[in-house]
Amino acid sequence: NAGVTQTPKFQVLKTGQSMTLQCAQDMNHEYMSWYRQDPGMGLRLIHYSVGAGITDQGEVPNGYNVSRSTTEDFPLRLLSAAPSQTSVYFCATSGTMNTEAFFGQGTRLTVV
Amino acid sequence: GNSVTQMEGPVTLSEEAFLTINCTYTATGYPSLFWYVQYPGEGLQLLLKATKADDKGSNKGFEATYRKETTSFHLEKGSVQVSDSAVYFCALRKGTQGGSEKLVFGKGTKLTVNP
């Protein structure tokens, strides 16, 4: 049972580089989301999706893009990395209507 | 909008002490409430949940009761262990038919238990 798989686990980028954080789930959940976790800030929602082909912005969407072409995958793209995007990123999935979320192990990203 | 407020840490206790981490929420209607735990270097795991008023969620000796009248969901454990050292997050989810169903988190409370 893989659950929610995030890759890579660690990444160092130079300012201005682009990259994609991968998230895949095998739970057949419709709802997927990306959070960033920073010290003292808790988890902040970046983007989310309620199903294939549907995405929307969360609390801190600037500098990030997402797409949802399949139920299983929800990649997060950094178009031009900035030091302010240094953070730990978590992908989460959940079923419908008030059910709990399942989290990946996280990607620790450092932008230098 | 929906929001969650939990007590700020860090909290430091001795082994076998009693733990309370306060959590209050603001939401319309009847959200589901959750406590998640994050051990060092790991993702978040569901600790317990409650989906309606007066429900008590429990797991691994932890308990929390959904109090609609006080909009609270305080986490308690009667006797903590060193292995309980982690960051604890209170969260709510208010699903609507065809709606966004976002999960809203508190800022987290870091617990350290000393032997």
XYZ file of C-alpha atoms in Angstrom:
227
model
C 0.000 0.000 0.000
C 1.847 3.066 -1.255
C -0.795 5.617 -0.244
C 0.609 9.042 -1.112
C 4.064 9.172 -2.675
C 6.076 12.361 -3.037
C 9.301 12.721 -4.973
C 11.967 13.865 -4.493
C 12.496 13.840 -0.722
C 15.199 16.495 -0.858
C 16.104 19.095 -3.468
C 18.461 22.048 -3.702
C 17.779 24.610 -6.411
C 19.490 27.765 -7.528
C 17.473 30.958 -7.696
C 15.644 31.135 -11.010
C 15.644 27.409 -11.705
C 12.406 25.554 -12.282
C 11.364 22.150 -11.067
C 8.359 19.919 -10.498
C 7.469 18.219 -7.249
C 5.635 14.986 -7.900
C 2.700 13.603 -5.948
C 0.979 10.321 -6.729
C -1.765 8.514 -4.873
C -3.287 5.070 -5.234
C -6.274 5.645 -2.954
C -8.658 6.801 -5.698
C -9.276 10.048 -3.831
C -10.806 12.957 -5.661
C -9.401 15.705 -3.472
C -5.673 16.513 -3.573
C -3.785 19.462 -2.196
C -0.343 20.943 -1.698
C 0.845 22.612 1.496
C 4.027 24.270 2.545
C 5.258 24.105 6.112
C 7.437 26.843 7.551
C 8.591 27.333 11.155
C 5.933 29.079 13.233
C 3.503 29.211 10.303
C 1.874 25.816 10.450
C 0.692 24.415 7.127
C -0.430 26.792 4.417
C -2.467 25.663 1.437
C -0.861 26.396 -1.936
C -3.216 24.818 -4.488
C -5.847 22.138 -4.437
C -7.944 20.026 -6.774
C -11.389 18.492 -6.325
C -10.985 16.163 -9.288
C -9.231 15.578 -12.585
C -9.234 18.725 -14.691
C -10.180 21.000 -11.765
C -7.716 23.065 -9.754
C -7.961 26.147 -7.596
C -5.746 28.457 -5.590
C -5.206 28.202 -1.894
C -3.759 30.666 0.575
C -0.269 31.120 -0.942
C -0.405 30.278 -4.681
C 2.047 32.818 -6.094
C 5.070 31.291 -7.796
C 3.482 27.848 -8.126
C 1.464 26.097 -10.828
C -0.487 22.867 -10.714
C -2.409 20.640 -13.090
C -4.548 17.550 -12.597
C -4.780 15.464 -15.730
C -5.448 12.204 -13.868
C -6.997 11.240 -10.547
C -3.675 9.772 -9.389
C -1.215 12.609 -10.019
C -1.016 16.194 -8.862
C 2.376 17.785 -9.662
C 3.451 21.139 -8.260
C 5.620 23.309 -10.488
C 7.955 26.043 -9.369
C 8.424 28.272 -12.395
C 11.367 30.376 -11.191
C 12.561 29.380 -7.746
C 13.171 32.046 -5.109
C 14.805 31.766 -1.657
C 11.369 32.519 -0.125
C 10.217 29.158 -1.476
C 12.635 27.298 0.772
C 10.272 25.117 2.754
C 8.962 21.628 3.339
C 6.190 20.720 0.915
C 3.459 18.200 1.629
C 0.939 16.653 -0.684
C -2.319 15.385 0.786
C -5.330 13.486 -0.496
C -8.773 12.857 0.895
C -12.110 11.439 -0.016
C -15.270 13.465 -0.111
C -17.287 15.268 2.528
C -15.440 15.817 5.802
C -13.158 12.790 5.718
C -9.558 12.887 6.904
C -6.555 13.675 4.733
C -3.589 11.399 4.080
C -0.180 12.992 3.707
C 2.952 12.180 1.821
C 6.344 12.152 3.545
C 7.227 15.611 2.307
C 9.820 17.254 0.062
C 12.424 19.446 1.703
C 13.335 22.167 -0.782
C 16.186 24.618 -0.390
C 16.614 27.508 -2.819
C 20.036 29.168 -2.738
C -14.147 31.882 6.920
C -13.222 28.718 8.772
C -10.304 28.900 11.175
C -8.559 26.954 13.916
C -6.733 28.371 16.924
C -4.562 26.147 19.066
C -2.360 26.907 22.008
C 1.124 27.933 21.099
C 4.015 25.932 22.339
C 6.428 24.683 22.894
C 5.125 22.464 25.669
C 7.637 20.572 27.804
C 6.489 17.850 30.196
C 7.988 15.096 32.252
C 7.126 11.509 31.477
C 3.772 10.393 32.956
C 2.490 13.976 33.214
C -0.997 14.965 32.059
C -1.261 16.672 28.692
C -3.810 19.177 27.423
C -3.467 21.050 24.152
C -6.286 23.511 23.597
C -7.984 23.917 20.235
C -10.919 26.126 19.310
C -12.474 26.623 15.917
C -14.644 28.979 13.919
C -16.881 27.477 11.262
C -20.430 27.546 10.048
C -22.457 24.408 10.392
C -20.912 21.157 11.540
C -17.316 20.598 10.447
C -15.346 17.448 11.077
C -12.486 17.932 13.527
C -9.092 16.261 13.535
C -5.859 16.019 15.432
C -2.775 15.202 13.407
C 0.679 14.341 14.744
C 4.009 14.952 13.044
C 7.059 13.102 14.318
C 10.483 14.561 13.497
C 11.339 14.293 9.817
C 8.009 12.764 8.877
C 4.701 13.756 7.323
C 1.468 14.279 9.206
C -0.484 11.300 10.485
C -4.059 11.298 11.635
C -4.189 10.827 15.404
C -7.940 11.006 15.984
C -11.089 12.578 14.640
C -14.701 13.440 15.463
C -17.416 14.138 12.952
C -20.323 15.427 15.042
C -21.068 17.196 18.294
C -20.306 15.260 21.500
C -18.294 12.642 19.593
C -15.099 11.582 21.342
C -12.144 10.626 19.218
C -9.482 8.434 20.800
C -6.258 6.718 19.807
C -3.005 5.680 21.518
C -4.249 7.027 24.859
C -5.117 10.441 23.405
C -8.683 11.751 23.519
C -10.580 14.784 22.272
C -14.284 15.604 22.522
C -16.169 17.678 19.936
C -17.808 20.459 21.956
C -20.224 22.425 19.806
C -21.265 24.772 22.624
C -17.685 25.946 23.215
C -16.444 25.304 19.638
C -13.545 23.347 21.081
C -11.677 20.085 20.475
C -8.997 19.933 23.157
C -6.460 17.101 23.030
C -5.734 15.226 26.267
C -3.610 12.339 27.438
C -3.426 11.115 30.983
C 0.209 9.989 31.026
C 2.606 11.069 28.293
C 5.647 9.122 27.183
C 8.937 10.223 25.661
C 7.727 8.709 22.378
C 4.848 11.242 22.305
C 7.309 14.031 21.565
C 6.086 15.516 18.296
C 4.204 18.440 16.791
C 0.416 18.262 17.115
C -1.963 19.990 14.709
C -5.653 20.619 15.193
C -7.659 20.825 11.962
C -11.169 21.084 10.621
C -12.851 20.222 7.369
C -16.184 21.517 6.269
C -17.289 19.710 3.147
C -20.042 21.021 0.954
C -21.673 19.275 -1.950
C -19.589 20.294 -4.930
C -17.586 22.669 -2.731
C -13.908 23.048 -2.047
C -13.749 20.922 1.128
C -10.557 22.523 2.326
C -8.721 21.245 5.386
C -7.837 24.129 7.711
C -4.989 23.722 10.206
C -3.921 25.386 13.398
C -0.288 26.465 13.632
C 0.809 23.399 15.550
C 2.039 22.767 19.097
C 5.432 21.215 19.696
C 5.477 18.775 22.596
C 8.682 17.574 24.225
C 8.490 14.874 26.884
C 11.541 14.396 29.073
C 12.378 11.126 30.855
